Tab-separated table of C-alpha atoms in Angstrom:
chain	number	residue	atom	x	y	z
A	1	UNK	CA	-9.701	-6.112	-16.336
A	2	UNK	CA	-10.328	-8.486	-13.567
A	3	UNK	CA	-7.199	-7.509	-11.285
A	4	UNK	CA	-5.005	-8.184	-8.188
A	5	UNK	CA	-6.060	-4.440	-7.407
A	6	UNK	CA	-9.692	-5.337	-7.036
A	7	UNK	CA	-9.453	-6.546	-3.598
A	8	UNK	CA	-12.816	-5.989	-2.021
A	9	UNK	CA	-14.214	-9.054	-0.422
A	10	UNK	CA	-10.699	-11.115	-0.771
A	11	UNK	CA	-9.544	-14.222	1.886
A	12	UNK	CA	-6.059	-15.119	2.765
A	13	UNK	CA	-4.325	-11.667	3.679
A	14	UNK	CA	-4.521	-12.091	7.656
A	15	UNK	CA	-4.292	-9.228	9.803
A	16	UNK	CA	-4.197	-5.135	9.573
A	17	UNK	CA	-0.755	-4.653	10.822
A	18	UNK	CA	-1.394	-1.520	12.544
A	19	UNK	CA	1.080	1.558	13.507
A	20	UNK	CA	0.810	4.135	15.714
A	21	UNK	CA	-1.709	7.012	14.827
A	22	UNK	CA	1.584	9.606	14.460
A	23	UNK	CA	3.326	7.143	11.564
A	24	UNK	CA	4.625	9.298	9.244
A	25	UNK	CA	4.185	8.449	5.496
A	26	UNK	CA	7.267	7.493	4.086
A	27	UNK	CA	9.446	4.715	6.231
A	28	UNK	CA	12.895	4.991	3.547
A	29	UNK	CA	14.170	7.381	1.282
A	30	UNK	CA	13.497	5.268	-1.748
A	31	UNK	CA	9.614	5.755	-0.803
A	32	UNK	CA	9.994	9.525	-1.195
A	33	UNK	CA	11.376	9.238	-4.200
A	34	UNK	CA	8.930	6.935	-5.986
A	35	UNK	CA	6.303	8.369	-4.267
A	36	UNK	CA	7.015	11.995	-6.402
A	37	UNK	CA	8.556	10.281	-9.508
A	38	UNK	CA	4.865	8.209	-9.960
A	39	UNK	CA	2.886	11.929	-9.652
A	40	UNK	CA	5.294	13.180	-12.223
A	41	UNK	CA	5.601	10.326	-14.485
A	42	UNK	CA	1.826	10.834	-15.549
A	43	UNK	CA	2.773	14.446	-16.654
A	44	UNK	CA	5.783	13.254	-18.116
A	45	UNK	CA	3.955	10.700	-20.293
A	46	UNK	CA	0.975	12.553	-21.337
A	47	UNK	CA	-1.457	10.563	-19.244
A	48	UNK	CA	-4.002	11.202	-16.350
A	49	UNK	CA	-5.315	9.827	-13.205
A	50	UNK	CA	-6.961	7.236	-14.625
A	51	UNK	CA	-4.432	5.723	-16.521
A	52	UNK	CA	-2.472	5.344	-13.764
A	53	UNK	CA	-4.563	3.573	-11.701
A	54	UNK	CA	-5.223	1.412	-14.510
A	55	UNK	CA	-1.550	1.123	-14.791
A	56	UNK	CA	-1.435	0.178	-11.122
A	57	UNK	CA	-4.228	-2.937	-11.442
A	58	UNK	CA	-2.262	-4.100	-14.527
A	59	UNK	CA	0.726	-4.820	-13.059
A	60	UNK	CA	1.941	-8.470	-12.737
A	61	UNK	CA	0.430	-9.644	-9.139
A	62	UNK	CA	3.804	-10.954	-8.114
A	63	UNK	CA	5.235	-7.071	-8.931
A	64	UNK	CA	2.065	-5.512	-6.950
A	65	UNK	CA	2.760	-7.402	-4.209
A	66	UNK	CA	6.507	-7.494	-4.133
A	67	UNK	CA	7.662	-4.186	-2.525
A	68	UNK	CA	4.696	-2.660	-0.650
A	69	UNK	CA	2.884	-0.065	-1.917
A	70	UNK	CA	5.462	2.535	-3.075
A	71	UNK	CA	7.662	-0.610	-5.059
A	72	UNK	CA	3.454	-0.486	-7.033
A	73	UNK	CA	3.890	3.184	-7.271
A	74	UNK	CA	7.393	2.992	-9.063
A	75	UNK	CA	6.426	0.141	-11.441
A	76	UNK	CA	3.090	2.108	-12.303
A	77	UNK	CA	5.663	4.933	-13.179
A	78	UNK	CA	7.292	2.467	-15.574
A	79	UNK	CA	4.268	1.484	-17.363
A	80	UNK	CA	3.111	4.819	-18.094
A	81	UNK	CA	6.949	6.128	-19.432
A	82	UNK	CA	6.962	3.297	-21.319
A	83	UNK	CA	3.767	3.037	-22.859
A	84	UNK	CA	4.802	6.785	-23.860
A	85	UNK	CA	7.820	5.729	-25.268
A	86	UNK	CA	9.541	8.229	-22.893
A	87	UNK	CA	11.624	4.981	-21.907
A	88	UNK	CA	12.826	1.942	-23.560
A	89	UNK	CA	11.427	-1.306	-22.070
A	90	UNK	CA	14.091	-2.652	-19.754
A	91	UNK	CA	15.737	0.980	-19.193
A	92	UNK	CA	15.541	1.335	-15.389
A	93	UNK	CA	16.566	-2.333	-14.703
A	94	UNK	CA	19.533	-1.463	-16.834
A	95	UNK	CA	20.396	1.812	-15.792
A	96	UNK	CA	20.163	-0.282	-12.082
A	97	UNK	CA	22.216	-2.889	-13.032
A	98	UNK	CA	24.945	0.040	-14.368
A	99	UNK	CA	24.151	2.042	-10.633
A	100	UNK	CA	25.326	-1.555	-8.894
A	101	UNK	CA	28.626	-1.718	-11.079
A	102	UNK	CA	27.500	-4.435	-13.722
A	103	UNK	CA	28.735	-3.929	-17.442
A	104	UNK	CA	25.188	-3.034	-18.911
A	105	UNK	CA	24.311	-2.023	-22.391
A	106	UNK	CA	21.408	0.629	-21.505
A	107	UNK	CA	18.623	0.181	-24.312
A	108	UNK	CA	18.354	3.462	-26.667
A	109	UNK	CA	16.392	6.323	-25.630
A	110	UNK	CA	13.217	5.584	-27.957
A	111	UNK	CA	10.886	8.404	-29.828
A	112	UNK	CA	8.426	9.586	-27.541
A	113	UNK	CA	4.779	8.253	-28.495
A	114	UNK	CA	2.604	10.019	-25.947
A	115	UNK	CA	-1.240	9.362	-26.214
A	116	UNK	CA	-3.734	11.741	-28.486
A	117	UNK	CA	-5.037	13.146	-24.981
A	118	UNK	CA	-5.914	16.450	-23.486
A	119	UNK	CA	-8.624	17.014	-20.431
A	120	UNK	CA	-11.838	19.124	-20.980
A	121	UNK	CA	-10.868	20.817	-17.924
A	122	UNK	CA	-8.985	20.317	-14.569
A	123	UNK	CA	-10.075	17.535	-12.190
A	124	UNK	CA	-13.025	14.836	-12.693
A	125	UNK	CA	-15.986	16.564	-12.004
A	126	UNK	CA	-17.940	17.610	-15.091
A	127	UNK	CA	-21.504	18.910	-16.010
A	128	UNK	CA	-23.785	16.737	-17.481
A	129	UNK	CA	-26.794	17.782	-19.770
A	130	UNK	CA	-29.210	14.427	-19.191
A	131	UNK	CA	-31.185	14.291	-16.030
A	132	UNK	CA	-29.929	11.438	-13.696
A	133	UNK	CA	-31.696	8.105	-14.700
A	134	UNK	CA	-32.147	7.493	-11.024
A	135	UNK	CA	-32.871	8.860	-7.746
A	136	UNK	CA	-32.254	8.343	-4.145
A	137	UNK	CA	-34.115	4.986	-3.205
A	138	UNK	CA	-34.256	3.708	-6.433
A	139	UNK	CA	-33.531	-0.166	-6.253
A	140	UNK	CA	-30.751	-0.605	-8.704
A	141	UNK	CA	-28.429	-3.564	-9.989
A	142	UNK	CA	-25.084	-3.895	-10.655
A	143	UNK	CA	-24.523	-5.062	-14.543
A	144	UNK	CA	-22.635	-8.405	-14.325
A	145	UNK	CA	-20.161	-7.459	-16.540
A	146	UNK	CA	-15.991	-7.991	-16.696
A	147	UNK	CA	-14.712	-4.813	-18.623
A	148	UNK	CA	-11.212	-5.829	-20.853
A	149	UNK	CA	-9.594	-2.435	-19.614
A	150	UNK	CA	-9.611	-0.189	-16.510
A	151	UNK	CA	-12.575	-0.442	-14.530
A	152	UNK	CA	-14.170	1.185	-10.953
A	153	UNK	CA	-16.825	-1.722	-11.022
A	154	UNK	CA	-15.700	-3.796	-8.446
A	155	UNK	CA	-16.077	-7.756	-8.424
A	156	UNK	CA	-17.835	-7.876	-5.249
A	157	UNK	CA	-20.727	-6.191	-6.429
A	158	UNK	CA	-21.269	-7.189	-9.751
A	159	UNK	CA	-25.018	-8.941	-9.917
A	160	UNK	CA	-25.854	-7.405	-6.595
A	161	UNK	CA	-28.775	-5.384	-6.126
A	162	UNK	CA	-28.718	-2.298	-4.145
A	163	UNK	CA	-30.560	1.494	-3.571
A	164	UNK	CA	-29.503	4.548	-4.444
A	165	UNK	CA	-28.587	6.634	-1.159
A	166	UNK	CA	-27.226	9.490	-2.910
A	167	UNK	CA	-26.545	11.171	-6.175
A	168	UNK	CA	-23.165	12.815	-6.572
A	169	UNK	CA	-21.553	15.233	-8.564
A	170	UNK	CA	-21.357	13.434	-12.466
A	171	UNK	CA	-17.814	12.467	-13.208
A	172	UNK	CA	-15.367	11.587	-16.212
A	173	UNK	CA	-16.077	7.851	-17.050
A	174	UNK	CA	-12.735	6.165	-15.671
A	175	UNK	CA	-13.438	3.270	-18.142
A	176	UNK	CA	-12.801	5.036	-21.200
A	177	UNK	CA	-10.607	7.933	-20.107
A	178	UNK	CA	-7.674	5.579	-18.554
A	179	UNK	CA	-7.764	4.813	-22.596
A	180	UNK	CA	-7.441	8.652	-23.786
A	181	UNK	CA	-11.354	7.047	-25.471
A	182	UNK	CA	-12.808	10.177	-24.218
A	183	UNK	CA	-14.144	11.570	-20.873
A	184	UNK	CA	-17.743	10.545	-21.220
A	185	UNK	CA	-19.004	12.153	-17.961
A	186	UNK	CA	-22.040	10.627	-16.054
A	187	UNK	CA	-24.046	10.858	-12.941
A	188	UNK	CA	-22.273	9.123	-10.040
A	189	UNK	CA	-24.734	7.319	-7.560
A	190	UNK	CA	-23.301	6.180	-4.132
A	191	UNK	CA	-25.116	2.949	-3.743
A	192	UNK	CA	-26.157	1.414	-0.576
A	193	UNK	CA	-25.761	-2.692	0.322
A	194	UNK	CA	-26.947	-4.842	2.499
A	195	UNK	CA	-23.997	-7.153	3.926
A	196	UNK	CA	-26.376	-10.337	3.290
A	197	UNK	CA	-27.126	-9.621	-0.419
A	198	UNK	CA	-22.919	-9.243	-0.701
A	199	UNK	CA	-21.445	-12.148	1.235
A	200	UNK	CA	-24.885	-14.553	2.103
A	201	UNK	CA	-27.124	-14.706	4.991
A	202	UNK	CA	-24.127	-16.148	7.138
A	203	UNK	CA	-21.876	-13.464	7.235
A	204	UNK	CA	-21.973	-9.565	9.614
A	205	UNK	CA	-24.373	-7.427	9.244
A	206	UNK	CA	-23.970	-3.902	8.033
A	207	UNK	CA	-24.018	-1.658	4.811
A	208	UNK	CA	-21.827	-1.350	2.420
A	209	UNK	CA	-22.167	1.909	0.358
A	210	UNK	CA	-20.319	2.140	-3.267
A	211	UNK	CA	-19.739	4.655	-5.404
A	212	UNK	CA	-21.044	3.199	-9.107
A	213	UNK	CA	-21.180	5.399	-12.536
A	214	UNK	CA	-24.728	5.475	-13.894
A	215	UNK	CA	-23.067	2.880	-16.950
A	216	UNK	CA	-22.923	0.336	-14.011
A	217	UNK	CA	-26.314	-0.169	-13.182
A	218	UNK	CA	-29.651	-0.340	-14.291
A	219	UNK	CA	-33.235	-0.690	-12.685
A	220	UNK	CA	-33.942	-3.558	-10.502
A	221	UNK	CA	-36.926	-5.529	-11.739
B	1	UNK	CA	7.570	-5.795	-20.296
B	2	UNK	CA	9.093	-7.612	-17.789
B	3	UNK	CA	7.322	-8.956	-14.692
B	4	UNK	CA	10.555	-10.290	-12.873
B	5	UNK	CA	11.311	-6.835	-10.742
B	6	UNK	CA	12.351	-8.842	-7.726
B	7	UNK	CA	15.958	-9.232	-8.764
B	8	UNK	CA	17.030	-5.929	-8.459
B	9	UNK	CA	15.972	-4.338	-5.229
B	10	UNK	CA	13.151	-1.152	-5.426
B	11	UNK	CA	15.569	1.076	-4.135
B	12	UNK	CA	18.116	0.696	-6.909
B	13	UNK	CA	15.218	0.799	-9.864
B	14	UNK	CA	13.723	4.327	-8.056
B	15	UNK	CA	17.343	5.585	-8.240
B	16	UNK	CA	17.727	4.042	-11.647
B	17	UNK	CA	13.957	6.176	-13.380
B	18	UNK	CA	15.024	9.196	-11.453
B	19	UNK	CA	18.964	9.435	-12.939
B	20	UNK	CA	17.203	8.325	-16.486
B	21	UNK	CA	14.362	11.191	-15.762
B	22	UNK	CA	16.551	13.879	-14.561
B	23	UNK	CA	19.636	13.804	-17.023
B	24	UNK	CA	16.884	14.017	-19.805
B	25	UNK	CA	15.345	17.019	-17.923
B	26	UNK	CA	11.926	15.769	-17.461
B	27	UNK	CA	12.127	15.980	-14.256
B	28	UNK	CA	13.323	18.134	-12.023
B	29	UNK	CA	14.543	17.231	-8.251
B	30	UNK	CA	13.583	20.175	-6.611
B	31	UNK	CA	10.257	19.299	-7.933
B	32	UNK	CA	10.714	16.281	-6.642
B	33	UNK	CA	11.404	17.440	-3.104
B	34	UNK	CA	8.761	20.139	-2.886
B	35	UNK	CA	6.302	17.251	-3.382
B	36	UNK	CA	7.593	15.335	-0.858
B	37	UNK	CA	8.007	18.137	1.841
B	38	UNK	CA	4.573	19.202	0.997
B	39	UNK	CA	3.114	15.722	1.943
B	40	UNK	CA	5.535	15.125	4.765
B	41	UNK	CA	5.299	18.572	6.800
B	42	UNK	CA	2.202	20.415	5.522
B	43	UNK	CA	-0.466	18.245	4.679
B	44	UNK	CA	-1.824	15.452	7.019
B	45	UNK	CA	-4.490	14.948	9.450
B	46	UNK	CA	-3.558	17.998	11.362
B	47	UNK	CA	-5.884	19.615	9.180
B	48	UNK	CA	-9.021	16.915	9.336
B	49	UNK	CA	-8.264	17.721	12.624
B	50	UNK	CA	-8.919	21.181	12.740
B	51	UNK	CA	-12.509	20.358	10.905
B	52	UNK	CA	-13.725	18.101	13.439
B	53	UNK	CA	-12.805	20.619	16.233
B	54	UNK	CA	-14.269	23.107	14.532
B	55	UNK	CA	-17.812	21.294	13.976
B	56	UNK	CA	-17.674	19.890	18.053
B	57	UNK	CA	-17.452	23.431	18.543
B	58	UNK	CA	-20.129	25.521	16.158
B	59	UNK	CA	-22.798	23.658	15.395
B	60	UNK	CA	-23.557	25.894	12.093
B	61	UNK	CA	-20.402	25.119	11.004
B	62	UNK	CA	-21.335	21.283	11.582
B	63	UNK	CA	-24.319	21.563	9.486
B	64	UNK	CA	-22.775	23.103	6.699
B	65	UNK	CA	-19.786	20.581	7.214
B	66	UNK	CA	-22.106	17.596	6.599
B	67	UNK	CA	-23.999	19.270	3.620
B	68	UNK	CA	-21.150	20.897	1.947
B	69	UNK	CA	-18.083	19.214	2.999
B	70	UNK	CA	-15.885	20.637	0.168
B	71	UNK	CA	-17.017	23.669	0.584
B	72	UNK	CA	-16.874	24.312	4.499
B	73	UNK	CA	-13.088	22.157	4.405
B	74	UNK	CA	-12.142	24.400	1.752
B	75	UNK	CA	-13.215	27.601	3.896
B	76	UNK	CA	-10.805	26.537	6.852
B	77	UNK	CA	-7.947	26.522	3.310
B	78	UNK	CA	-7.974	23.064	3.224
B	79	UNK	CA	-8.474	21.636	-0.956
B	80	UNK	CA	-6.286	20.162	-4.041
B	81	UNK	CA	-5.562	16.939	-5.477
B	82	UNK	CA	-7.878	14.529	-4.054
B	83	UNK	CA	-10.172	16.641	-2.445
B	84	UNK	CA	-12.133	17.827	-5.299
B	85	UNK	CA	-15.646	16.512	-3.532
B	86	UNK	CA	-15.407	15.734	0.132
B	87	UNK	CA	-18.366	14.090	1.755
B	88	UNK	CA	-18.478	13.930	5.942
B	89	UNK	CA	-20.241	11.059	7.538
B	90	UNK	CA	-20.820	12.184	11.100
B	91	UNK	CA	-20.830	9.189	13.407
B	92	UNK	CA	-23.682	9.083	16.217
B	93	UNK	CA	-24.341	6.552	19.069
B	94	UNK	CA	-26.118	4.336	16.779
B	95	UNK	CA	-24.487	4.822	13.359
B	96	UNK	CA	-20.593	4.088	13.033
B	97	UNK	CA	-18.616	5.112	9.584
B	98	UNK	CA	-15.496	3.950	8.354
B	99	UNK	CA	-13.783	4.101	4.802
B	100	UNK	CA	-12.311	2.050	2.703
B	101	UNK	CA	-10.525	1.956	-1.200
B	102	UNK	CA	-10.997	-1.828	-2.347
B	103	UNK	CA	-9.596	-1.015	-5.760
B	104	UNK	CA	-6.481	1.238	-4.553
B	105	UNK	CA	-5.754	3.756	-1.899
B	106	UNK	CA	-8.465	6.525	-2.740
B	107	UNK	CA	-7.894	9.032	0.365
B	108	UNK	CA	-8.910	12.385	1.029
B	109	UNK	CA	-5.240	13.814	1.423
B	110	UNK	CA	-6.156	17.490	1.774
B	111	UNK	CA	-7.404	16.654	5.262
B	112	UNK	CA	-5.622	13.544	5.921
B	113	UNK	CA	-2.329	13.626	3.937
B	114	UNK	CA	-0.828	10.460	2.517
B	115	UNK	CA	-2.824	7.151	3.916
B	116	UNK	CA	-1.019	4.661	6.321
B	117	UNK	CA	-0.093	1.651	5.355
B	118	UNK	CA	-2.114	-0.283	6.972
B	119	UNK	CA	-4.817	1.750	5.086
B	120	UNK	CA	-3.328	0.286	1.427
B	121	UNK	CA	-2.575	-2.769	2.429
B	122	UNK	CA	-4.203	-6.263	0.963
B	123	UNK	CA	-5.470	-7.286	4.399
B	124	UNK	CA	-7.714	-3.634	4.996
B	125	UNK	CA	-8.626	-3.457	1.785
B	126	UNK	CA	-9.919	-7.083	1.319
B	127	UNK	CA	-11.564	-7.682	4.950
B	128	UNK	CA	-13.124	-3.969	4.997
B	129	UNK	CA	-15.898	-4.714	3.310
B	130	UNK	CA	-16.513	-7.961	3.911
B	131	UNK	CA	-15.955	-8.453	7.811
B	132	UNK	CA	-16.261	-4.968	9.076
B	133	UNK	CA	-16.849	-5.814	13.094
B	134	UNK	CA	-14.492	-8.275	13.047
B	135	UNK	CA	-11.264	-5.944	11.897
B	136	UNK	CA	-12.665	-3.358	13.732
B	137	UNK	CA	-12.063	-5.106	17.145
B	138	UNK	CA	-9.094	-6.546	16.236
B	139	UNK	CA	-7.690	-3.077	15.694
B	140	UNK	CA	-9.225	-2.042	18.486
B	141	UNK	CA	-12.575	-0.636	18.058
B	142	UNK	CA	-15.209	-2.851	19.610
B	143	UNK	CA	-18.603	-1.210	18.056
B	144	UNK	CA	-21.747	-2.185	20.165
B	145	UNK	CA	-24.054	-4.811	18.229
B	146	UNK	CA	-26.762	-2.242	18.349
B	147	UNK	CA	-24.480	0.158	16.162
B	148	UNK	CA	-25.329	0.021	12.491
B	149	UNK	CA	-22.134	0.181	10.446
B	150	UNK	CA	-21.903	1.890	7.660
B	151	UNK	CA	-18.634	0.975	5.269
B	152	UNK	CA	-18.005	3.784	2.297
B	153	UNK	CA	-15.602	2.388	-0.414
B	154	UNK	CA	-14.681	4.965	-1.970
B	155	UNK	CA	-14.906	3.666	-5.747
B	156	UNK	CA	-15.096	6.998	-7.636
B	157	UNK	CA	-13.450	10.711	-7.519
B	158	UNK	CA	-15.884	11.087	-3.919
B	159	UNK	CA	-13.636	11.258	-0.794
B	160	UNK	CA	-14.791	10.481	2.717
B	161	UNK	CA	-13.777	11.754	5.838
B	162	UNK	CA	-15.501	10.397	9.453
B	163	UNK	CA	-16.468	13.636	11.890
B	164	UNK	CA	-16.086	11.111	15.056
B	165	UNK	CA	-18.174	11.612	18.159
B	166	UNK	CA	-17.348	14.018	20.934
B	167	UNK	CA	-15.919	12.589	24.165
B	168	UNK	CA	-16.992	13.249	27.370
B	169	UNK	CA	-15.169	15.647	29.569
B	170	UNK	CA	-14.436	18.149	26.999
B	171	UNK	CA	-16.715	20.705	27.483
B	172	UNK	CA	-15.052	23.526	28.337
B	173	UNK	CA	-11.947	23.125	25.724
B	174	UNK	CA	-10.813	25.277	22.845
B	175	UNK	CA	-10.973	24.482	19.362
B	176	UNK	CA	-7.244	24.158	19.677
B	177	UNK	CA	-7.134	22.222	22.277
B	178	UNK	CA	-9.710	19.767	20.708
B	179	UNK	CA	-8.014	19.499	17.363
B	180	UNK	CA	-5.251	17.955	19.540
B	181	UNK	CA	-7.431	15.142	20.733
B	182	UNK	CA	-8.805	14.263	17.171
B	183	UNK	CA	-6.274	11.726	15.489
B	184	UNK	CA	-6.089	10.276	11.473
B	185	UNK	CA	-7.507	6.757	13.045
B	186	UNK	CA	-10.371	8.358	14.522
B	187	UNK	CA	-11.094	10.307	11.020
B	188	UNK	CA	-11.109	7.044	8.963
B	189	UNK	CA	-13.344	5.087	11.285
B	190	UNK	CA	-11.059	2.397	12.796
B	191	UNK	CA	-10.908	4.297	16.319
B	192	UNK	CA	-12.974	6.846	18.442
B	193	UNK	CA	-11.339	9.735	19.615
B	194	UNK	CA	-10.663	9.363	23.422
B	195	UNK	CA	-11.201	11.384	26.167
B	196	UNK	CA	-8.219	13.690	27.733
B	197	UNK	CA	-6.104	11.803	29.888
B	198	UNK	CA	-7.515	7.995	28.519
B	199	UNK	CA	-5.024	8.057	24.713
């Protein structure tokens, strides 16, 4: 899915607003709160890391936006318990509305419908049989493709070309596992960009290094 | 599912999923707060910290540092979630490194802790990797035009962490004493690490 979450390269946001280097992490209570609640909820529904992040990206941009990172965090949380069945759609807002003293009818705890899933082991990192299709400086391309579900295949780089700077440890396939479709584990290349094949010969020069599963790419011609 | 969450404020829905959570028992507070005091008192860049002074100081370390980055963090007791392969990108007086997650807030909290908010915010994220010179200096890091830059989005389960340079006029310090000079900016990329007596 093409998402609000896929930020990289975006215009309009403005300014970093910075703080000072001692910040600490959570600025209310209500941060700490959803800030746990969103690590437990993907226990509590049956899901992983990868379904949460796609549950994250798929949130309505107006609710991704509205309340800062943690407010993301919390309504992540609700996508996963629900998608689980673990809680009705429209539970929390009603259980809120009963918290602030309205007359609420709370919706009825549902049967729990957690996803067919269970990890091959602990973590992302996995072995993989095949021999990497590519090496360091390679000249790849990024496939120019727009997945339907989760995806780690940025926008920005999509059609760009790139080479291979280094080869990292092969990793479950975020694509499919955010959809309990199996882990499919692959090489993971770190990809190096130049600025100018990114954003056009006008804009700062640098390099841009991505991290790309070997499904993204394929050989430059 | 509903998409309209702005009419009842965050803090009243967090309250709301925890009461639902709890009374059901599948989840327990304590639980709760043990993740939060971990995050809040026992994990953050104090311990990236201790890395970099630790490779300023013994240059074998260093080397296996850059090679093996999980591997020498982990031997100073620093691993878990999000830290499962840590890659160091030392920065040099023509090479400056600085990460970034475009796609959420991917963040190497074993060393780090939690990320800032300016960190996960629309504005980093988006202008990161695009305009990398230009956000540095206007958070305060001019980088000399004869500096390559070198921006790592951190798109997979890989987690970055800057070792930033060495200032001046530290020569005779302790490890200790060094760790207390290193800060989280300076381990992300968006600031050097000053000399004593210039933060």
């Amino acid at each position: 899915m093409d998402t609000i979450a896929d930020m990289g390269g975006m215009q309009g946001f403005g300014s970093v607003a910075l703080t000072d280097p001692f910040d600490p992490p959570f600025h209310h209570e209500w941060e700490r709160r959803a800030f746990a609640l969103a690590l437990l909820s993907m226990r509590v529904s049956g899901t992983n890391l990868d379904s949460f992040r796609h549950a994250l990206a798929r949130q309505h941009p107006r609710d991704y936006l509205a309340d800062g990172y943690y407010g993301r965090w919390l309504k992540c949380a609700e996508n996963l318990l629900t998608d689980s069945a673990i809680i009705a759609p429209g539970a929390v807002e009603a259980r809120a509305r009963k918290l602030a003293g309205e007359q609420v009818e709370e919706p009825a705890t549902p049967e729990p419908n957690k996803p067919d899933y269970k990890p091959a082991a602990a973590g992302s990192i996995r072995p993989v049989e095949d021999p990497p299709r590519f090496v360091v400086g390679d000249r790849v391309v990024v496939k120019n493709i727009s997945p339907t579900g989760h995806t780690r295949l940025a926008r920005y780089v999509r059609g760009r070309s790139g080479t291979v700077a280094a080869l990292r440890p092969a990793q479950v396939l975020p694509d499919t596992n955010a959809h309990f479709l199996g882990e499919n584990p692959q090489h993971v290349y770190t990809v190096a960009f130049d600025s100018h094949e990114l954003w056009g010969p006008e804009g700062e020069s640098f390099t841009l290094n991505f991290d790309a599963y070997e499904s993204y790419l394929e050989e430059a011609s | 599912m509903t998409t309209d969450t702005t009419r009842v404020p965050v803090e009243l829905r967090t309250e709301a999923l925890e009461s639902i959570l709890v009374e059901r028992n599948l989840v327990d507070p304590k639980v709760m707060d043990t993740y939060i005091k971990m995050y809040e008192q026992d994990i953050g860049p104090m311990n990236g910290a201790k890395v970099v002074a630790k490779a300023w100081s013994d240059p074998e370390y260093k080397a296996r540092l850059l090679e093996d980055g999980t591997a020498s963090i982990a031997e100073l007791g620093f691993k878990g979630p999000q830290g499962e392969h840590i890659v160091v990108k030392e920065n040099t007086p023509d090479t400056h490194n600085v990460i970034v997650c475009t796609l959420c807030s991917c963040y190497p909290w074993p060393v780090l802790g939690l990320p800032p908010s300016w960190y996960k915010d629309p504005a980093y994220r988006s202008r990161m990797v695009r305009e990398p010179r230009t956000l540095l200096s206007e958070m305060g890091l001019d980088v000399a035009g004869d500096v390559d830059i070198q921006v790592w989005d951190s798109s997979s389960e890989v987690r970055y962490l800057v070792l930033p340079q060495r200032p001046s006029g530290t020569e005779g310090m302790t490890e200790e004493e060094l760790a207390g000079l290193v800060t989280r900016d300076a381990m992300v990329g968006v600031a050097e690490v000053a000399a004593p007596g210039e933060g």
